[in-house]
Coordinates of C-alpha atoms and ligand atoms in Angstrom, one line a residue:
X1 CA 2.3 13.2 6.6
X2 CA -0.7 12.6 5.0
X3 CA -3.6 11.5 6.9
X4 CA -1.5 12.7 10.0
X5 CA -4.7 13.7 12.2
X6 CA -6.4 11.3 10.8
X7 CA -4.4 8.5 11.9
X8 CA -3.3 10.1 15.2
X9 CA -6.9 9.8 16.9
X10 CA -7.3 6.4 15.4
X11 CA -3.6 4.8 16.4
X12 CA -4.5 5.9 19.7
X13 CA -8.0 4.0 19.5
X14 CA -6.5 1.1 18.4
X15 CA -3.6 1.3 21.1
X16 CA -6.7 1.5 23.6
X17 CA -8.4 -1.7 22.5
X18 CA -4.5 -2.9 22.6
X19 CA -3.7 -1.6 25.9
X20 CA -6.6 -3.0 28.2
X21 CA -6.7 -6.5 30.3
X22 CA -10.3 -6.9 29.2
X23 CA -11.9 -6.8 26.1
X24 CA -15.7 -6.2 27.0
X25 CA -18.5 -4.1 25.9
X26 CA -17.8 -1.1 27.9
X27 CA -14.0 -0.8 25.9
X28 CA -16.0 -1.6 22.7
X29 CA -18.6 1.2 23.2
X30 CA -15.4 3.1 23.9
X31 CA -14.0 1.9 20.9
X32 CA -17.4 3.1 19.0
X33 CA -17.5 6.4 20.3
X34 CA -13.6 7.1 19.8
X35 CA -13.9 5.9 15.5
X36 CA -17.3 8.0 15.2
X37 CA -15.2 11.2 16.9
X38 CA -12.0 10.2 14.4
X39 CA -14.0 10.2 11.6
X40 CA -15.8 13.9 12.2
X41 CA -12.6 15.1 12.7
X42 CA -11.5 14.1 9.6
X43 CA -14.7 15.7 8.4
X44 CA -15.9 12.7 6.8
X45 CA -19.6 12.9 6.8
X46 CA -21.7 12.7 10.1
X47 CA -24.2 9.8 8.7
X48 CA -21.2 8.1 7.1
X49 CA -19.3 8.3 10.1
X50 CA -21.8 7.0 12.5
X51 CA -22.6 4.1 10.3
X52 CA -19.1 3.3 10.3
X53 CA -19.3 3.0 14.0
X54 CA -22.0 1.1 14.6
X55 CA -20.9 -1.8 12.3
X56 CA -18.3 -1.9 13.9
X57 CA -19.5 -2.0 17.6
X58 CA -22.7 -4.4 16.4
X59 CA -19.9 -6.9 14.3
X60 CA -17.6 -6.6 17.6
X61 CA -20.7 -7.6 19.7
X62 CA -22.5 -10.3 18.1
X63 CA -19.5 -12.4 15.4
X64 CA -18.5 -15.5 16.7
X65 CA -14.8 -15.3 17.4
X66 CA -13.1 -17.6 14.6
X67 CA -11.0 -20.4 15.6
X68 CA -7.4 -19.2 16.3
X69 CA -7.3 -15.5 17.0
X70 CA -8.1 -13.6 19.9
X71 CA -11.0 -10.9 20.9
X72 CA -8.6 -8.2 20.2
X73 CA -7.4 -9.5 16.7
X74 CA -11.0 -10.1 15.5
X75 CA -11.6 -6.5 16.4
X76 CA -9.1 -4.7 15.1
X77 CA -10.0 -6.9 11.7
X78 CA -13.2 -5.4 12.0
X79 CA -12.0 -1.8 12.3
X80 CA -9.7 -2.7 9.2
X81 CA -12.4 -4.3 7.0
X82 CA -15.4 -0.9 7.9
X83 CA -12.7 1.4 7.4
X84 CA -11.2 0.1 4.4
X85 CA -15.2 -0.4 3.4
X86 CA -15.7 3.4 3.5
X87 CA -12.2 4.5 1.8
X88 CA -12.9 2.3 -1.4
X89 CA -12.4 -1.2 -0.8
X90 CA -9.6 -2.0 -3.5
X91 CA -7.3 -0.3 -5.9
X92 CA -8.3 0.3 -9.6
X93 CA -6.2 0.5 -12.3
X94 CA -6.2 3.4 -15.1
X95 CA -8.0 2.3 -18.2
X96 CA -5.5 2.0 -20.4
X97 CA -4.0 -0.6 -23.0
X98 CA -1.5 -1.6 -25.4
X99 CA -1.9 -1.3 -29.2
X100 CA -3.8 1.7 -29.1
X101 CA -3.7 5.4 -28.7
X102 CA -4.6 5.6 -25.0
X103 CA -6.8 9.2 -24.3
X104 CA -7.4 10.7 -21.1
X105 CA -9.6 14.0 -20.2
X106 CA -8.7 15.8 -17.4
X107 CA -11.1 17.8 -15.9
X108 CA -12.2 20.2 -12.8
X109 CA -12.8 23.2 -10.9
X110 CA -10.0 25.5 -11.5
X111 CA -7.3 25.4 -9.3
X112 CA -8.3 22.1 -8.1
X113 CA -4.6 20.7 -9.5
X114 CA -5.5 19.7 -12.8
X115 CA -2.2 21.0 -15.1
X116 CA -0.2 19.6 -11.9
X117 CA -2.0 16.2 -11.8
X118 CA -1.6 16.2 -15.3
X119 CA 2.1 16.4 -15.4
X120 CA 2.6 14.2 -12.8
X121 CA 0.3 11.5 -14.4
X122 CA 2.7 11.5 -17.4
X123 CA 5.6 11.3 -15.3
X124 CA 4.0 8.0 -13.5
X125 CA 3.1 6.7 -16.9
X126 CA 6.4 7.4 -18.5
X127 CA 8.6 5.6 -16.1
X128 CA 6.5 3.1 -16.5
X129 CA 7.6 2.7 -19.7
X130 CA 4.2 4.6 -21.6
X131 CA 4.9 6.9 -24.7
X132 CA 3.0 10.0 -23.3
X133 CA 1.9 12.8 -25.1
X134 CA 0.4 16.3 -23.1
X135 CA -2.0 18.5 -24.7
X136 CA -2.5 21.7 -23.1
X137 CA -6.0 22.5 -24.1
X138 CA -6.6 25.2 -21.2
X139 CA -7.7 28.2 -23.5
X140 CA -9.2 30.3 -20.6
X141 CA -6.1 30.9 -18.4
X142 CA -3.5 32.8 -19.7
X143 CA -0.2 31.3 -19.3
X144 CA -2.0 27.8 -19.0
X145 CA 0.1 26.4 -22.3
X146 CA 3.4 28.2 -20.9
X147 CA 2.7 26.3 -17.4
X148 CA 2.0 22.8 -19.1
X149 CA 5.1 23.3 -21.3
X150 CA 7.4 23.7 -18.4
X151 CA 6.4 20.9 -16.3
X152 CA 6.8 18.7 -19.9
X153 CA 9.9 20.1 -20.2
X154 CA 10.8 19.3 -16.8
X155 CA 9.8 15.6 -16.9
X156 CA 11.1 15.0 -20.8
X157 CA 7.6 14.6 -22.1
X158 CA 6.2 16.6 -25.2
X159 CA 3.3 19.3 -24.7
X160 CA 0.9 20.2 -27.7
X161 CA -0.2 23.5 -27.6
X162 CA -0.8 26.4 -29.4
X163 CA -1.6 30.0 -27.0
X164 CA -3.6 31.8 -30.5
X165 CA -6.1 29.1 -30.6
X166 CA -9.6 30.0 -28.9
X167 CA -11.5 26.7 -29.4
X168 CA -10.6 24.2 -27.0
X169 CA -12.3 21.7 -28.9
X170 CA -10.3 22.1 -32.1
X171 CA -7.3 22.8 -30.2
X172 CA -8.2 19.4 -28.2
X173 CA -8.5 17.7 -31.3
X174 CA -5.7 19.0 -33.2
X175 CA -3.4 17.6 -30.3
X176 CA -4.7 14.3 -30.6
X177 CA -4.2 13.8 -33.7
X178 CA -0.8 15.0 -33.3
X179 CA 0.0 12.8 -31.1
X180 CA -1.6 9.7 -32.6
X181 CA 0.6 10.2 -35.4
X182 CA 3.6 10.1 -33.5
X183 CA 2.7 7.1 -32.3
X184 CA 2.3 8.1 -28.4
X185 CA 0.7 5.2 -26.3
X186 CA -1.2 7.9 -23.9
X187 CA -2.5 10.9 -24.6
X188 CA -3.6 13.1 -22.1
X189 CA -5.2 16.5 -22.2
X190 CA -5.7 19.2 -19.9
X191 CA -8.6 21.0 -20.0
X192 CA -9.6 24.7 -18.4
X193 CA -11.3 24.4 -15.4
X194 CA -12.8 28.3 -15.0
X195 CA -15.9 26.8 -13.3
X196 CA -17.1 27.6 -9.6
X197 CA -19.7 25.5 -9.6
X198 CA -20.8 21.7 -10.8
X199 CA -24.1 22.4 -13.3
X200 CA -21.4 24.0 -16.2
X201 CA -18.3 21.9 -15.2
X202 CA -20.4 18.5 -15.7
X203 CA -21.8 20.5 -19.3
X204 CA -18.3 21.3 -20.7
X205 CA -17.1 18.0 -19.6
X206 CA -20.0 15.8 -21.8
X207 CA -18.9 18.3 -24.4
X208 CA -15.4 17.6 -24.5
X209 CA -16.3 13.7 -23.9
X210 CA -18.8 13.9 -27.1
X211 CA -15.9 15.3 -29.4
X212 CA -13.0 13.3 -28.2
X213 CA -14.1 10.1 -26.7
X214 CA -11.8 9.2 -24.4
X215 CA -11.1 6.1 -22.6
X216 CA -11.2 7.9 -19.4
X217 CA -12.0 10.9 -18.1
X218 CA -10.5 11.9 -14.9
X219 CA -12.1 14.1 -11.8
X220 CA -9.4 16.2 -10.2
X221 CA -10.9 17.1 -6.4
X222 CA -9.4 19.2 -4.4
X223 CA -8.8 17.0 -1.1
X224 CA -9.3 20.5 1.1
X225 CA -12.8 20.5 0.7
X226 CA -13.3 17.1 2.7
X227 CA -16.9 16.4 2.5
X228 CA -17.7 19.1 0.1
X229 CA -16.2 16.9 -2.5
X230 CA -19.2 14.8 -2.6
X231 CA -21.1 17.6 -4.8
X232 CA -18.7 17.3 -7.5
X233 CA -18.0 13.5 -7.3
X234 CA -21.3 12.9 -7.5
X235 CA -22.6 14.9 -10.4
X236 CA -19.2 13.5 -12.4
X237 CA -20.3 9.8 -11.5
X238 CA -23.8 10.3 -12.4
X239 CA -22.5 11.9 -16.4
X240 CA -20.2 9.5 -17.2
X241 CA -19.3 6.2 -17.2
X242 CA -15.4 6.3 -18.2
X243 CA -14.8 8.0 -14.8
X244 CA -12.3 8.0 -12.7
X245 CA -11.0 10.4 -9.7
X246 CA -8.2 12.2 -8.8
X247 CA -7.8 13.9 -4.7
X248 CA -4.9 16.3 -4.5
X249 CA -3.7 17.8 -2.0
X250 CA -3.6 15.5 0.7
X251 CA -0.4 16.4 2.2
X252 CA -1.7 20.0 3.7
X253 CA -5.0 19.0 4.7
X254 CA -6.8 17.5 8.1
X255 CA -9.9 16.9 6.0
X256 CA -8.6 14.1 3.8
X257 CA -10.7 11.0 4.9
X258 CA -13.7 13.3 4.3
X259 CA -12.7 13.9 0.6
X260 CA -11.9 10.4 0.1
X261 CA -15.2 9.0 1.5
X262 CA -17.0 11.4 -0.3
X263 CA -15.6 10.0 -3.6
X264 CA -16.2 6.9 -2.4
X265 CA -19.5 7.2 -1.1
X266 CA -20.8 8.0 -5.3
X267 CA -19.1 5.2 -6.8
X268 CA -16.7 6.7 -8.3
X269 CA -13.2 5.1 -8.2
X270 CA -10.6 6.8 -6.7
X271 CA -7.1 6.1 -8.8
X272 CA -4.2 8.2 -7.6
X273 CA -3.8 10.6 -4.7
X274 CA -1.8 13.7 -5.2
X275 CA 0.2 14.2 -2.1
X276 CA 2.5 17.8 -2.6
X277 CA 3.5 19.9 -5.0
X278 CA 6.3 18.1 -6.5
X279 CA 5.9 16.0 -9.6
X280 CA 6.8 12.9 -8.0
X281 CA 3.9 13.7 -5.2
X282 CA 1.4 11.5 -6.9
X283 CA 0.6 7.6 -5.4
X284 CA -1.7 4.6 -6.8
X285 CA -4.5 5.0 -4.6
X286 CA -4.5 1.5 -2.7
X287 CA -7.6 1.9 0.6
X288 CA -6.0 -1.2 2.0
X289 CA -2.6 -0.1 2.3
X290 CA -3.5 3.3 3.4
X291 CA -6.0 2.3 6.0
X292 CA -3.5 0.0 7.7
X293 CA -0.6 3.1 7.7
X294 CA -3.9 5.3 9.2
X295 CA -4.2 3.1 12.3
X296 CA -0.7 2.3 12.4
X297 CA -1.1 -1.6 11.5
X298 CA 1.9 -1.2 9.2
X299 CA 2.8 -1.7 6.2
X300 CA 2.9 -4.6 4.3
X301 CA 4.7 -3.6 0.9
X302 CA 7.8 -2.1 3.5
X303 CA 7.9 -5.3 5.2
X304 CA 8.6 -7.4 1.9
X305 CA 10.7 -4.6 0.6
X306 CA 12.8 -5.3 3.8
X307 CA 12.7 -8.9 3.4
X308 CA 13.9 -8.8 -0.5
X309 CA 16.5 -6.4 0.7
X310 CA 17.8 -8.6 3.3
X311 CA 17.4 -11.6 1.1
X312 CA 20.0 -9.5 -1.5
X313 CA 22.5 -9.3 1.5
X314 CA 22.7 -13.2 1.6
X315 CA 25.5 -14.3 -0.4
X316 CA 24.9 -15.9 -3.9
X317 CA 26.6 -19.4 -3.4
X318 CA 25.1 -19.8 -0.3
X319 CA 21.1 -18.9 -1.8
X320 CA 22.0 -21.8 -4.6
X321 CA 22.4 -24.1 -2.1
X322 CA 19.5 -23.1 -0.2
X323 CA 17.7 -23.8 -3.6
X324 CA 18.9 -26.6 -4.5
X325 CA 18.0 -27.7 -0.5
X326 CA 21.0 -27.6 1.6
X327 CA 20.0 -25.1 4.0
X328 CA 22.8 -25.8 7.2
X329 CA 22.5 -24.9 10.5
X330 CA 24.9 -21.6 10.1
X331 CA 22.6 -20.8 7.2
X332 CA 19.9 -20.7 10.2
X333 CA 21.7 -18.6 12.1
X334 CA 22.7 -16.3 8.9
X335 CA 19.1 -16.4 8.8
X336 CA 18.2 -15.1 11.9
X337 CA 21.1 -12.2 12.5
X338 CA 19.5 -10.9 9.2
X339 CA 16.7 -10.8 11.0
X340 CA 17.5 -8.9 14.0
X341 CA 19.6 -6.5 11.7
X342 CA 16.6 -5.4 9.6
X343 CA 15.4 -3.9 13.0
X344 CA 14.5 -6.7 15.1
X345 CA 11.8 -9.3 14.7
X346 CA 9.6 -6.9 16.9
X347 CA 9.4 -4.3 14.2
X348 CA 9.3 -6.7 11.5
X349 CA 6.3 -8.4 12.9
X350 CA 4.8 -4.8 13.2
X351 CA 5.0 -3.8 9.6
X352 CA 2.7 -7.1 9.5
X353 CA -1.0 -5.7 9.3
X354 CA -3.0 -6.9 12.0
X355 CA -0.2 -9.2 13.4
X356 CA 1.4 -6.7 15.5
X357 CA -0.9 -6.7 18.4
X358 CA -1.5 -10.3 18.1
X359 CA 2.1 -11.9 19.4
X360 CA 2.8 -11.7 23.1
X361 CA 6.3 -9.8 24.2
X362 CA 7.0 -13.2 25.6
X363 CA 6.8 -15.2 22.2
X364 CA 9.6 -12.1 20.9
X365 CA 11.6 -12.3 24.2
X366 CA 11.9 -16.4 23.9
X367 CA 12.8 -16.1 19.9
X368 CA 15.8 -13.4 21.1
X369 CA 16.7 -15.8 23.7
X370 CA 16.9 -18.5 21.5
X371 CA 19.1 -16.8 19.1
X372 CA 21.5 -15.7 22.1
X373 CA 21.8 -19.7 23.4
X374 CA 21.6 -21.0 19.4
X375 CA 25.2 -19.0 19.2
X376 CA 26.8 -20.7 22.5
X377 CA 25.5 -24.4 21.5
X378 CA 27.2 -23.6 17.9
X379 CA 30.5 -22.4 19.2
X380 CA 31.0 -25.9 20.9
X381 CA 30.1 -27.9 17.5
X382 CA 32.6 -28.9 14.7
X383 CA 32.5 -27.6 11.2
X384 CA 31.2 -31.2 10.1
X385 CA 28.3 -30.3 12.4
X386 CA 27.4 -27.0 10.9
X387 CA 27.9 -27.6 7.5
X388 CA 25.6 -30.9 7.8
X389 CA 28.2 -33.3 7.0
X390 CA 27.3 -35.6 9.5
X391 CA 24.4 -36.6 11.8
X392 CA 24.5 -35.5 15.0
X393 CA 23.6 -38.1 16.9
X394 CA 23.2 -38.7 21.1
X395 CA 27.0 -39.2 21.7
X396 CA 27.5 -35.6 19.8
X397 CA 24.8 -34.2 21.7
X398 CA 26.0 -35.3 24.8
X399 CA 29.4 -33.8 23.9
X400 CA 27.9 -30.7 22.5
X401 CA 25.9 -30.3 25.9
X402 CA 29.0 -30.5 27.8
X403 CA 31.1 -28.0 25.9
X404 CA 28.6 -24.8 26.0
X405 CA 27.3 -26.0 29.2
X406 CA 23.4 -26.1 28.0
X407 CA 21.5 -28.9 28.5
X408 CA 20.7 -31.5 26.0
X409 CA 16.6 -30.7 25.8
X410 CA 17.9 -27.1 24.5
X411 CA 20.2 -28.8 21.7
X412 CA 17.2 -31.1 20.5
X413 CA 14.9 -27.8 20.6
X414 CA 17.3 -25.9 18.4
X415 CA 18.1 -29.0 16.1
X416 CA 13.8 -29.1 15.8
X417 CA 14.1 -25.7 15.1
X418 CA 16.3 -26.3 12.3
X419 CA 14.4 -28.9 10.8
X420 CA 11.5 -26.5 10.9
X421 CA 13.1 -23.7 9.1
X422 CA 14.6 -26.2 6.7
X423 CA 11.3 -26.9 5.9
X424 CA 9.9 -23.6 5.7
X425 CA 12.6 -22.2 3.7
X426 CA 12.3 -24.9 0.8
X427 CA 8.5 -24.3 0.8
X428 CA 9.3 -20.4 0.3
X429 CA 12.3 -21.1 -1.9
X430 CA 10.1 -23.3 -4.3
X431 CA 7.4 -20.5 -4.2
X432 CA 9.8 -17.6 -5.3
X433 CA 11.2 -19.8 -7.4
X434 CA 7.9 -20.2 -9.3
X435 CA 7.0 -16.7 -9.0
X436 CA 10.1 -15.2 -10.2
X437 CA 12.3 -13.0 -8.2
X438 CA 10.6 -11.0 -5.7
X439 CA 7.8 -13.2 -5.3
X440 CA 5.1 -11.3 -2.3
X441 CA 5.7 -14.4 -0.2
X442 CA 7.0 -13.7 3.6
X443 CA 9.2 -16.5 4.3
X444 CA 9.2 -18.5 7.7
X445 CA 10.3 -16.2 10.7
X446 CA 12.7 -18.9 12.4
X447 CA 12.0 -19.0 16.2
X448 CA 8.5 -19.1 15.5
X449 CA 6.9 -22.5 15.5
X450 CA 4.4 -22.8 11.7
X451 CA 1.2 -21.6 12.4
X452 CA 2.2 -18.2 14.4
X453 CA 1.1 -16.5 11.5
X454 CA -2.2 -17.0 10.4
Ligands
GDP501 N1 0.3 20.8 -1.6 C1 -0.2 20.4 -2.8 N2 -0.5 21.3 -3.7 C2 -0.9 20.9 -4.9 C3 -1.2 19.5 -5.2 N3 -1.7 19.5 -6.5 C4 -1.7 20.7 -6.9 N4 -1.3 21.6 -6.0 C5 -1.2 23.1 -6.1 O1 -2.5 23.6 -6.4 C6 -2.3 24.8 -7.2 C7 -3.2 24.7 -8.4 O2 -2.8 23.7 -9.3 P1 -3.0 23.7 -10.8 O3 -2.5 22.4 -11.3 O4 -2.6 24.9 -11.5 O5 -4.6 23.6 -10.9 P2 -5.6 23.7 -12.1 O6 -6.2 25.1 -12.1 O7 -6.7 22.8 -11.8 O8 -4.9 23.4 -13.3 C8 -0.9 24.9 -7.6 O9 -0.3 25.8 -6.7 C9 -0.3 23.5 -7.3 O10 1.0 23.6 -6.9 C10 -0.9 18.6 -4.2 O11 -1.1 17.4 -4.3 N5 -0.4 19.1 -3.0
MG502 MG1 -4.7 24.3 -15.1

């Protein structure tokens, strides 16, 4: 996996500060020295690294703890906000837009993964709906058009090219035009990348800016170098402003978090990752996203993928009357079996970032007890009772109590738990509904009072 290393020696930091009865400043010095050591392993640069680390020891020392959360939460937050910090803060778009003829340079050092990035940047763009156009303006390399013109043919997407042509500029040109006239929304052109060093690559790319003005030009780095990237990088942020970067080959490399911090570290804003060799092995570069996978926080976009999936499984009568309000109490317990059959609320609360450590085993064990005794009290009640026909009031109670041999304090703590969920639910249902369907809202967890997640 990518990252593996990476997020091995920092999981098992994090599982430290999770693990101990005490949270004091011997376990945060630990805590220090255990990021800094993560960090060098990931070759991510030694001053970089160590200024990581002491943030994050001097925030863990001296921030008031915020109302609410505990030691441990505010820390890991911490750990989350300096790493995110150094891996690039937030995800950035391509600069691209309707109603115009979209082009974008690609450049680099040879075999860096430019004609793969390439293809795989139109394949991303093209299911997305963009009319993409390739032009294979590599006229160093032989068999540079022939490789281009596969992976287009692969992927459905047309490649300009032309293997007599000399002048990449002209041939540059002559593809752009091409595809402007056939009305393609993005054009984007690969470029040769013969180049060892940065002094000529940096030359050839103002050249190639300067003739075809493109709305972005894009950096491919090699994510094998680690921190050697920031030569590169930072020679390409300081020539132009339209740029953008692109680290490959992050799947067969322990020195990822060193390329990416690199990038980082010259301002230049990292927009996809190339992850293997396949053309589907490219991803949005998100920091947030990856640095909670890295220490194992989770993942937030699973999580809601799980709760949309589970919210498909509900039938469709009974989510129109959960809209329209009438949420019963077997649509509670519907509620919570879906629950515990995407994998228990345990693991759901762990693809929460930040939330798993937070909640006690005690708070999961009650909420699976609760479920268990919410099933006996409901095998003694009438179908009037469940569907909400009728109140139930003391007499019912008392009856229900009787039958399923609980006592009547648990029937009033399930019938408050209802009325809680009710409420939650119409607070999410109205959301979504204003949102449209799959709406990034987590609903209300039932068996957890409001307010157990911050
Ligand atoms: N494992 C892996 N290999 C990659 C990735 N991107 C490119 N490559 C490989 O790197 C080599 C050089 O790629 P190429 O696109 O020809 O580089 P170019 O010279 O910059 O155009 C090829 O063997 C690619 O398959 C990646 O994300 N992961
Ligand atoms: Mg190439």
């Amino acid at each position: 996996m990518v990252f593996s290393t990476l997020g091995k020696s920092l999981s098992s930091v994090m599982r430290k500060l999770m693990g101990k009865g005490v949270v004091d400043e011997a376990l945060i010095k630990e805590l220090k020295n255990e990021i800094f050591k993560a960090l060098l392993e990931a070759d991510v640069d030694f001053d970089i690294a160590y200024a990581v680390a002491e943030r994050v020891e001097q925030r863990s020392l001296t921030e008031p703890l915020p109302k609410g959360i505990t030691r441990r939460q505010q820390i890991i937050n911490i750990v989350y906000e300096e790493l995110t910090r150094v891996m690039g803060e937030k995800p950035y778009p391509l600069n691209i837009q309707k109603g115009r003829p979209n082009i974008i340079l690609m450049v680099g050092i040879q075999g860096s993964g430019k004609t793969t990035t390439t293809a795989k940047l139109a394949r991303y763009l093209s299911k997305n709906g963009w009319k993409v156009g390739l032009v294979a303006a590599d006229t160093w390399r032989p068999g540079a058009y022939d490789q281009l013109k596969q992976l287009g043919e692969k992927i459905g997407v047309e490649v300009y090219g032309d293997p007599k042509e000399k002048n990449a500029i002209k041939l540059a040109k002559k593809g752009r035009d091409y595809f402007i006239k056939q009305k393609k929304n993005v054009i984007i052109i690969d470029t040769a990348g013969r180049h060892k060093e940065e002094s000529s690559l940096i030359k050839e790319m103002k050249k190639l800016n300067r003739e075809l003005r493109p709305h972005e030009v894009i950096l491919v780095i090699d994510g094998t170098l680690g921190q050697a990237a920031f030569g590169q990088a930072s020679a390409f942020a300081k020539a132009t402003k339209v740029g953008s970067v692109i680290v490959t080959k992050l799947d067969g490399t322990a020195k990822g978090g060193g390329a990416i911090s690199a990038s980082v570290a010259t301002g230049a804003p990292i927009k996809f990752i190339g992850v293997g060799e396949k053309i589907d092995d490219l991803e949005r570069y998100d920091p947030k996203r990856l640095v909670s996978r890295i220490l194992g926080l989770g993942d937030l976009e699973t999580l809601l993928e799980e709760v949309k999936q589970a919210q498909i499984d509900t039938s469709e009568e009974q989510a129109k009357a959960i809209m329209k309000g009438k949420f019963t109490l077997r649509d509670m317990m519907d509620m919570m079996e879906q629950m515990n059959k995407m994998g228990g609320i345990k693991k759901l609360i762990s693809m929460i970032p930040g939330m798993s450590m937070g909640l006690d085993d005690s708070m999961l064990q009650m909420s699976k007890e609760s479920l268990e005794r919410f099933k006996i009290i409901m095998s003694s009640m009438t179908d009037e009772e469940l569907d909400g026909k009728v109140k139930i009031n003391r007499s019912r109670q008392e009856r229900i109590a009787r039958g399923s041999g609980v006592t009547l304090e648990d029937i009033r703590a399930m019938l408050q738990q209802y009325e809680q969920s009710k409420k939650m639910v119409k607070t999410f249902m109205r959301q979504s509904k204003r949102r449209g369907a799959g709406g990034q809202q987590i609903p209300g967890i039932p068996g957890f009072p409001p307010g157990a997640f911050p």
